[in-house]
PDB file of C-alpha atoms in Angstrom:
ATOM      1  CA  MET A 681      65.068 150.201 205.714  1.00 45.00           C
ATOM      2  CA  SER A 682      68.259 148.190 206.254  1.00 44.00           C
ATOM      3  CA  ASP A 683      67.412 145.871 203.360  1.00 48.00           C
ATOM      4  CA  ALA A 684      67.084 148.868 201.049  1.00 47.00           C
ATOM      5  CA  LYS A 685      70.482 150.124 202.118  1.00 48.00           C
ATOM      6  CA  THR A 686      72.280 146.826 201.618  1.00 51.00           C
ATOM      7  CA  ALA A 687      70.572 145.846 198.344  1.00 51.00           C
ATOM      8  CA  PRO A 688      72.860 146.277 195.320  1.00 51.00           C
ATOM      9  CA  ALA A 689      72.047 149.131 192.982  1.00 55.00           C
ATOM     10  CA  GLN A 690      70.245 148.293 189.754  1.00 57.00           C
ATOM     11  CA  HIS A 691      72.502 148.472 186.719  1.00 55.00           C
ATOM     12  CA  LYS A 692      71.479 151.165 184.246  1.00 58.00           C
ATOM     13  CA  PRO A 693      73.174 151.168 180.831  1.00 55.00           C
ATOM     14  CA  ARG A 694      75.414 154.201 180.271  1.00 59.00           C
ATOM     15  CA  PRO A 695      76.663 153.747 176.706  1.00 55.00           C
ATOM     16  CA  LEU A 696      78.177 157.238 176.405  1.00 62.00           C
ATOM     17  CA  ILE A 697      80.252 156.831 179.576  1.00 67.00           C
ATOM     18  CA  ASP A 698      81.240 153.297 178.542  1.00 63.00           C
ATOM     19  CA  LEU A 699      82.364 154.616 175.149  1.00 61.00           C
ATOM     20  CA  LEU A 700      84.384 157.444 176.702  1.00 66.00           C
ATOM     21  CA  VAL A 701      86.088 155.390 179.410  1.00 65.00           C
ATOM     22  CA  SER A 702      86.700 152.221 177.428  1.00 64.00           C
ATOM     23  CA  ILE A 703      87.518 153.544 173.946  1.00 62.00           C
ATOM     24  CA  ILE A 704      87.835 157.295 173.359  1.00 67.00           C
ATOM     25  CA  ILE A 705      89.895 158.465 176.368  1.00 71.00           C
ATOM     26  CA  PRO A 706      92.302 155.469 176.334  1.00 72.00           C
ATOM     27  CA  SER A 707      92.826 155.967 172.583  1.00 69.00           C
ATOM     28  CA  ILE A 708      93.611 159.671 173.053  1.00 73.00           C
ATOM     29  CA  ILE A 709      96.096 158.839 175.836  1.00 72.00           C
ATOM     30  CA  LEU A 710      97.839 156.238 173.676  1.00 69.00           C
ATOM     31  CA  MET A 711      98.045 158.452 170.589  1.00 69.00           C
ATOM     32  CA  LYS A 712      98.863 161.796 172.226  1.00 70.00           C
ATOM     33  CA  LEU A 713     100.718 161.089 175.484  1.00 67.00           C
ATOM     34  CA  SER A 714     103.057 158.224 174.572  1.00 67.00           C
ATOM     35  CA  GLY A 715     105.999 160.436 173.575  1.00 69.00           C
ATOM     36  CA  ASP A 716     109.021 160.886 175.851  1.00 64.00           C
ATOM     37  CA  SER A 717     108.048 164.555 176.308  1.00 65.00           C
ATOM     38  CA  HIS A 718     104.771 163.441 177.917  1.00 66.00           C
ATOM     39  CA  LEU A 719     104.157 160.202 179.857  1.00 74.00           C
ATOM     40  CA  GLY A 720     106.337 157.892 177.810  1.00 71.00           C
ATOM     41  CA  ALA A 721     105.243 154.676 176.109  1.00 71.00           C
ATOM     42  CA  THR A 722     104.995 152.436 179.189  1.00 73.00           C
ATOM     43  CA  LYS A 723     103.246 154.901 181.519  1.00 78.00           C
ATOM     44  CA  ALA A 724     100.798 155.970 178.824  1.00 74.00           C
ATOM     45  CA  LEU A 725      99.957 152.331 178.092  1.00 77.00           C
ATOM     46  CA  ILE A 726      99.401 151.549 181.781  1.00 77.00           C
ATOM     47  CA  LEU A 727      97.199 154.638 182.280  1.00 78.00           C
ATOM     48  CA  ALA A 728      95.155 153.976 179.140  1.00 73.00           C
ATOM     49  CA  LEU A 729      94.505 150.365 180.132  1.00 75.00           C
ATOM     50  CA  ALA A 730      93.839 151.235 183.777  1.00 77.00           C
ATOM     51  CA  LEU A 731      90.730 153.230 182.815  1.00 73.00           C
ATOM     52  CA  PRO A 732      88.615 150.388 181.337  1.00 73.00           C
ATOM     53  CA  VAL A 733      89.889 147.939 183.980  1.00 72.00           C
ATOM     54  CA  GLY A 734      89.055 150.362 186.790  1.00 76.00           C
ATOM     55  CA  TRP A 735      85.636 151.099 185.302  1.00 73.00           C
ATOM     56  CA  GLY A 736      84.868 147.387 184.933  1.00 70.00           C
ATOM     57  CA  LEU A 737      85.904 146.647 188.522  1.00 72.00           C
ATOM     58  CA  PHE A 738      83.892 149.634 189.788  1.00 73.00           C
ATOM     59  CA  GLU A 739      80.741 148.320 188.098  1.00 67.00           C
ATOM     60  CA  LEU A 740      81.416 144.820 189.453  1.00 67.00           C
ATOM     61  CA  VAL A 741      81.652 146.170 193.017  1.00 70.00           C
ATOM     62  CA  GLN A 742      78.778 148.629 192.543  1.00 69.00           C
ATOM     63  CA  TYR A 743      76.271 146.112 191.188  1.00 62.00           C
ATOM     64  CA  ARG A 744      77.699 142.951 192.780  1.00 60.00           C
ATOM     65  CA  LYS A 745      76.972 140.853 189.724  1.00 57.00           C
ATOM     66  CA  PHE A 746      79.453 138.483 188.113  1.00 50.00           C
ATOM     67  CA  ASN A 747      79.622 138.856 184.366  1.00 55.00           C
ATOM     68  CA  PHE A 748      81.671 136.286 182.442  1.00 54.00           C
ATOM     69  CA  ILE A 749      81.988 138.502 179.363  1.00 57.00           C
ATOM     70  CA  ALA A 750      82.972 141.562 181.411  1.00 59.00           C
ATOM     71  CA  LEU A 751      85.615 139.439 183.161  1.00 62.00           C
ATOM     72  CA  LEU A 752      87.010 138.364 179.796  1.00 63.00           C
ATOM     73  CA  GLY A 753      87.146 142.031 178.815  1.00 63.00           C
ATOM     74  CA  VAL A 754      89.237 142.866 181.880  1.00 67.00           C
ATOM     75  CA  VAL A 755      91.527 139.892 181.198  1.00 72.00           C
ATOM     76  CA  SER A 756      91.865 141.064 177.576  1.00 73.00           C
ATOM     77  CA  VAL A 757      92.959 144.550 178.678  1.00 72.00           C
ATOM     78  CA  LEU A 758      95.473 143.108 181.153  1.00 74.00           C
ATOM     79  CA  LEU A 759      96.914 140.853 178.452  1.00 77.00           C
ATOM     80  CA  THR A 760      97.290 143.849 176.149  1.00 76.00           C
ATOM     81  CA  GLY A 761      99.179 145.635 178.926  1.00 75.00           C
ATOM     82  CA  GLY A 762     101.390 142.604 179.440  1.00 78.00           C
ATOM     83  CA  ILE A 763     102.238 142.433 175.741  1.00 78.00           C
ATOM     84  CA  GLY A 764     103.171 146.131 175.732  1.00 77.00           C
ATOM     85  CA  VAL A 765     105.120 146.248 179.006  1.00 74.00           C
ATOM     86  CA  LEU A 766     106.979 142.991 178.350  1.00 76.00           C
ATOM     87  CA  GLN A 767     107.559 144.058 174.730  1.00 78.00           C
ATOM     88  CA  LEU A 768     106.398 140.773 173.244  1.00 81.00           C
ATOM     89  CA  ASP A 769     106.049 140.126 169.524  1.00 86.00           C
ATOM     90  CA  THR A 770     102.998 141.973 168.157  1.00 85.00           C
ATOM     91  CA  LYS A 771     101.680 138.701 166.690  1.00 88.00           C
ATOM     92  CA  TRP A 772     100.519 137.891 170.228  1.00 89.00           C
ATOM     93  CA  LEU A 773      98.350 141.004 170.199  1.00 86.00           C
ATOM     94  CA  ALA A 774      96.532 139.796 167.080  1.00 90.00           C
ATOM     95  CA  ILE A 775      96.142 136.328 168.608  1.00 90.00           C
ATOM     96  CA  LYS A 776      94.797 137.814 171.838  1.00 85.00           C
ATOM     97  CA  GLU A 777      92.375 140.085 169.978  1.00 84.00           C
ATOM     98  CA  ALA A 778      90.995 137.066 168.121  1.00 89.00           C
ATOM     99  CA  ALA A 779      90.999 134.761 171.145  1.00 87.00           C
ATOM    100  CA  VAL A 780      88.688 136.771 173.426  1.00 82.00           C
ATOM    101  CA  PRO A 781      85.558 136.852 171.209  1.00 85.00           C
ATOM    102  CA  GLY A 782      86.482 133.371 169.983  1.00 88.00           C
ATOM    103  CA  VAL A 783      86.364 132.042 173.548  1.00 86.00           C
ATOM    104  CA  ILE A 784      82.968 133.692 174.080  1.00 83.00           C
ATOM    105  CA  GLY A 785      81.664 132.132 170.847  1.00 88.00           C
ATOM    106  CA  LEU A 786      82.855 128.692 171.949  1.00 91.00           C
ATOM    107  CA  ALA A 787      81.305 129.252 175.390  1.00 86.00           C
ATOM    108  CA  VAL A 788      77.973 130.077 173.721  1.00 85.00           C
ATOM    109  CA  LEU A 789      78.117 126.799 171.760  1.00 88.00           C
ATOM    110  CA  VAL A 790      79.230 124.692 174.739  1.00 89.00           C
ATOM    111  CA  SER A 791      76.500 126.236 176.907  1.00 84.00           C
ATOM    112  CA  THR A 792      73.856 124.635 174.664  1.00 84.00           C
ATOM    113  CA  ARG A 793      74.864 121.318 176.269  1.00 84.00           C
ATOM    114  CA  THR A 794      74.269 122.655 179.782  1.00 80.00           C
ATOM    115  CA  ARG A 795      71.219 123.711 181.784  1.00 76.00           C
ATOM    116  CA  TYR A 796      72.165 127.373 181.369  1.00 73.00           C
ATOM    117  CA  PRO A 797      72.598 128.284 177.675  1.00 76.00           C
ATOM    118  CA  LEU A 798      74.213 131.707 177.380  1.00 76.00           C
ATOM    119  CA  ILE A 799      71.578 133.001 174.974  1.00 78.00           C
ATOM    120  CA  ARG A 800      69.176 133.024 177.938  1.00 76.00           C
ATOM    121  CA  THR A 801      71.649 135.204 179.820  1.00 74.00           C
ATOM    122  CA  MET A 802      72.318 137.583 176.915  1.00 72.00           C
ATOM    123  CA  LEU A 803      69.005 137.917 175.075  1.00 72.00           C
ATOM    124  CA  TYR A 804      66.196 135.653 176.303  1.00 77.00           C
ATOM    125  CA  ASN A 805      66.059 136.897 179.884  1.00 73.00           C
ATOM    126  CA  GLU A 806      63.623 138.730 182.167  1.00 76.00           C
ATOM    127  CA  LYS A 807      65.273 142.117 181.519  1.00 77.00           C
ATOM    128  CA  VAL A 808      64.586 141.907 177.787  1.00 75.00           C
ATOM    129  CA  ILE A 809      61.689 139.456 177.365  1.00 80.00           C
ATOM    130  CA  ASN A 810      58.598 138.775 179.478  1.00 82.00           C
ATOM    131  CA  VAL A 811      59.807 135.187 179.874  1.00 82.00           C
ATOM    132  CA  ALA A 812      57.101 134.058 182.322  1.00 85.00           C
ATOM    133  CA  LEU A 813      54.248 135.098 180.004  1.00 86.00           C
ATOM    134  CA  VAL A 814      55.966 133.651 176.930  1.00 87.00           C
ATOM    135  CA  GLN A 815      56.604 130.287 178.603  1.00 87.00           C
ATOM    136  CA  GLU A 816      53.013 130.176 179.889  1.00 88.00           C
ATOM    137  CA  ARG A 817      51.599 130.736 176.403  1.00 90.00           C
ATOM    138  CA  LEU A 818      54.008 128.206 174.840  1.00 89.00           C
ATOM    139  CA  GLN A 819      52.935 125.557 177.359  1.00 90.00           C
ATOM    140  CA  GLU A 820      49.265 126.277 176.716  1.00 88.00           C
ATOM    141  CA  ARG A 821      49.812 125.677 172.999  1.00 88.00           C
ATOM    142  CA  GLY A 822      52.195 122.740 173.411  1.00 88.00           C
ATOM    143  CA  LEU A 823      54.958 124.517 171.508  1.00 87.00           C
ATOM    144  CA  VAL A 824      57.748 124.518 174.093  1.00 87.00           C
ATOM    145  CA  GLU A 825      59.890 121.962 172.219  1.00 89.00           C
ATOM    146  CA  LEU A 826      59.507 123.775 168.904  1.00 90.00           C
ATOM    147  CA  PHE A 827      60.475 127.049 170.555  1.00 88.00           C
ATOM    148  CA  ASN A 828      63.546 125.435 172.128  1.00 87.00           C
ATOM    149  CA  LEU A 829      64.653 124.311 168.659  1.00 89.00           C
ATOM    150  CA  ARG A 830      64.270 127.880 167.365  1.00 88.00           C
ATOM    151  CA  LEU A 831      66.161 129.160 170.403  1.00 86.00           C
ATOM    152  CA  LEU A 832      68.974 126.715 169.610  1.00 88.00           C
ATOM    153  CA  ARG A 833      69.136 128.111 166.075  1.00 89.00           C
ATOM    154  CA  ALA A 834      69.368 131.636 167.527  1.00 88.00           C
ATOM    155  CA  THR A 835      72.214 130.393 169.738  1.00 88.00           C
ATOM    156  CA  TYR A 836      74.181 129.355 166.652  1.00 90.00           C
ATOM    157  CA  PHE A 837      73.559 132.812 165.148  1.00 89.00           C
ATOM    158  CA  LEU A 838      74.786 134.394 168.395  1.00 86.00           C
ATOM    159  CA  ALA A 839      77.968 132.313 168.382  1.00 89.00           C
ATOM    160  CA  GLY A 840      78.470 133.372 164.767  1.00 90.00           C
ATOM    161  CA  THR A 841      78.552 137.051 165.747  1.00 89.00           C
ATOM    162  CA  PHE A 842      81.429 136.366 168.150  1.00 88.00           C
ATOM    163  CA  PHE A 843      83.327 134.336 165.546  1.00 91.00           C
ATOM    164  CA  PHE A 844      82.866 137.250 163.133  1.00 90.00           C
ATOM    165  CA  SER A 845      84.380 139.565 165.782  1.00 87.00           C
ATOM    166  CA  SER A 846      87.236 137.115 166.296  1.00 90.00           C
ATOM    167  CA  VAL A 847      88.211 137.094 162.619  1.00 92.00           C
ATOM    168  CA  MET A 848      87.800 140.863 162.239  1.00 90.00           C
ATOM    169  CA  ASN A 849      89.806 141.571 165.406  1.00 88.00           C
ATOM    170  CA  TYR A 850      92.706 139.504 164.058  1.00 93.00           C
ATOM    171  CA  ILE A 851      92.614 141.228 160.663  1.00 92.00           C
ATOM    172  CA  VAL A 852      92.433 144.748 162.155  1.00 90.00           C
ATOM    173  CA  ALA A 853      95.231 144.050 164.680  1.00 89.00           C
ATOM    174  CA  LYS A 854      97.557 142.643 161.987  1.00 90.00           C
ATOM    175  CA  TRP A 855      96.726 145.534 159.656  1.00 90.00           C
ATOM    176  CA  ILE A 856      97.232 148.429 162.097  1.00 89.00           C
ATOM    177  CA  VAL A 857      99.661 147.341 164.834  1.00 88.00           C
ATOM    178  CA  VAL A 858     103.009 146.698 163.147  1.00 88.00           C
ATOM    179  CA  SER A 859     105.508 148.522 165.392  1.00 87.00           C
ATOM    180  CA  PRO A 860     107.462 146.794 168.197  1.00 86.00           C
ATOM    181  CA  ALA A 861     105.674 146.618 171.555  1.00 81.00           C
ATOM    182  CA  GLY A 862     106.854 149.094 174.177  1.00 76.00           C
ATOM    183  CA  THR A 863     107.423 151.916 171.690  1.00 81.00           C
ATOM    184  CA  GLU A 864     105.560 155.176 171.148  1.00 81.00           C
ATOM    185  CA  ALA A 865     104.544 154.003 167.671  1.00 83.00           C
ATOM    186  CA  PHE A 866     103.085 150.786 169.136  1.00 83.00           C
ATOM    187  CA  ASN A 867     100.936 152.809 171.545  1.00 79.00           C
ATOM    188  CA  GLU A 868      99.738 155.124 168.777  1.00 84.00           C
ATOM    189  CA  GLU A 869      98.791 152.147 166.598  1.00 85.00           C
ATOM    190  CA  LEU A 870      97.051 150.505 169.560  1.00 82.00           C
ATOM    191  CA  GLY A 871      94.974 153.667 170.018  1.00 82.00           C
ATOM    192  CA  GLN A 872      94.132 153.724 166.323  1.00 84.00           C
ATOM    193  CA  MET A 873      93.153 150.042 166.460  1.00 84.00           C
ATOM    194  CA  THR A 874      90.824 150.731 169.392  1.00 79.00           C
ATOM    195  CA  LEU A 875      89.094 153.553 167.518  1.00 79.00           C
ATOM    196  CA  VAL A 876      88.851 151.635 164.244  1.00 82.00           C
ATOM    197  CA  SER A 877      87.518 148.514 165.979  1.00 80.00           C
ATOM    198  CA  TYR A 878      84.365 150.308 167.088  1.00 75.00           C
ATOM    199  CA  PRO A 879      82.894 151.162 163.668  1.00 76.00           C
ATOM    200  CA  MET A 880      84.397 148.115 161.928  1.00 75.00           C
ATOM    201  CA  ILE A 881      83.611 145.442 164.528  1.00 78.00           C
ATOM    202  CA  ALA A 882      81.482 146.616 167.451  1.00 77.00           C
ATOM    203  CA  ILE A 883      78.741 148.310 165.409  1.00 81.00           C
ATOM    204  CA  PRO A 884      78.291 145.409 162.914  1.00 85.00           C
ATOM    205  CA  SER A 885      78.230 142.974 165.861  1.00 82.00           C
ATOM    206  CA  MET A 886      75.592 145.121 167.557  1.00 84.00           C
ATOM    207  CA  ILE A 887      73.495 145.122 164.391  1.00 88.00           C
ATOM    208  CA  MET A 888      73.762 141.312 164.225  1.00 88.00           C
ATOM    209  CA  MET A 889      72.685 141.086 167.877  1.00 84.00           C
ATOM    210  CA  MET A 890      69.640 143.242 167.090  1.00 87.00           C
ATOM    211  CA  ALA A 891      68.836 141.000 164.118  1.00 90.00           C
ATOM    212  CA  ILE A 892      68.956 137.939 166.396  1.00 87.00           C
ATOM    213  CA  LEU A 893      66.673 139.697 168.898  1.00 83.00           C
ATOM    214  CA  PHE A 894      64.264 140.498 166.046  1.00 88.00           C
ATOM    215  CA  TYR A 895      64.386 136.829 164.988  1.00 89.00           C
ATOM    216  CA  LEU A 896      63.504 135.852 168.568  1.00 84.00           C
ATOM    217  CA  TRP A 897      60.644 138.340 168.641  1.00 84.00           C
ATOM    218  CA  ARG A 898      59.226 137.054 165.339  1.00 89.00           C
ATOM    219  CA  THR A 899      59.523 133.463 166.564  1.00 89.00           C
ATOM    220  CA  ILE A 900      57.794 134.235 169.860  1.00 87.00           C
ATOM    221  CA  HIS A 901      55.094 136.283 168.147  1.00 87.00           C
ATOM    222  CA  GLY A 902      54.452 133.540 165.602  1.00 88.00           C
ATOM    223  CA  LEU A 903      54.235 130.761 168.194  1.00 87.00           C
ATOM    224  CA  THR A 904      52.359 132.597 170.949  1.00 86.00           C
ATOM    225  CA  GLY A 905      50.361 135.313 169.202  1.00 85.00           C
ATOM    226  CA  LEU A 906      51.606 137.842 171.753  1.00 82.00           C
ATOM    227  CA  SER A 907      52.125 141.452 170.691  1.00 82.00           C
ATOM    228  CA  MET A 908      55.486 143.212 170.936  1.00 80.00           C
ATOM    229  CA  GLU A 909      54.297 145.113 174.025  1.00 80.00           C
ATOM    230  CA  GLU A 910      53.407 141.823 175.719  1.00 80.00           C
ATOM    231  CA  ILE A 911      56.634 140.097 174.666  1.00 81.00           C
ATOM    232  CA  MET A 912      59.075 142.800 175.694  1.00 77.00           C
ATOM    233  CA  ALA A 913      59.841 143.147 179.405  1.00 69.00           C
ATOM    234  CA  GLN A 914      58.329 146.181 181.067  1.00 65.00           C
ATOM    235  CA  GLN A 915      61.062 148.552 182.210  1.00 54.00           C
ATOM    236  CA  LYS A 916      60.630 149.760 185.764  1.00 51.00           C
ATOM    237  CA  GLY A 917      61.316 153.406 186.321  1.00 47.00           C
TER     238      GLY A 917
END
């Protein structure tokens, strides 16, 4: 009984809550409450950024699992707050927006030289793929090395999605955020940028991720003969 009480809760995706807390509510705060008659530019910025940071820290404590990408997200939000509060040149916002996905893309490439390539953490893992069965079938057929080469190719595709986000983030930030940091206009433009980034950057990146996952599935199916039901990890209720 004690083990059940101390075991960390299993993480269950909550995309609607994530969308509300990380994008929609902060954007509304920035665009509607930044005027002097409401919270003011600085307080509105701090409140808007506190929501995704607080949510990220809550999930970290709740599920007790370190997530490099989630950590970068928190750092990104804190840097945005620093740029606004310290009233730095808005060029730093564009640089920061490009740097975060760029760093992840570089980390994906560098990880191919280590024992723990990030594609295994993001896509080819036990939560998504029945890795044990796939590896068993690959070994039986002597196709492990060929599969690893295909997995390396998928890694390059994965890095490419982050580099795409990096370029798009820079373009969107330079296009929308043009007012001096620390002003009501800056906050409003920051909120607009957050909303625009979702359909322009997040959704295309998600589609690319799904395409990479489909590429992995086709590769595994072709090399092992396993069906989709056998390849995909069984979700426990």
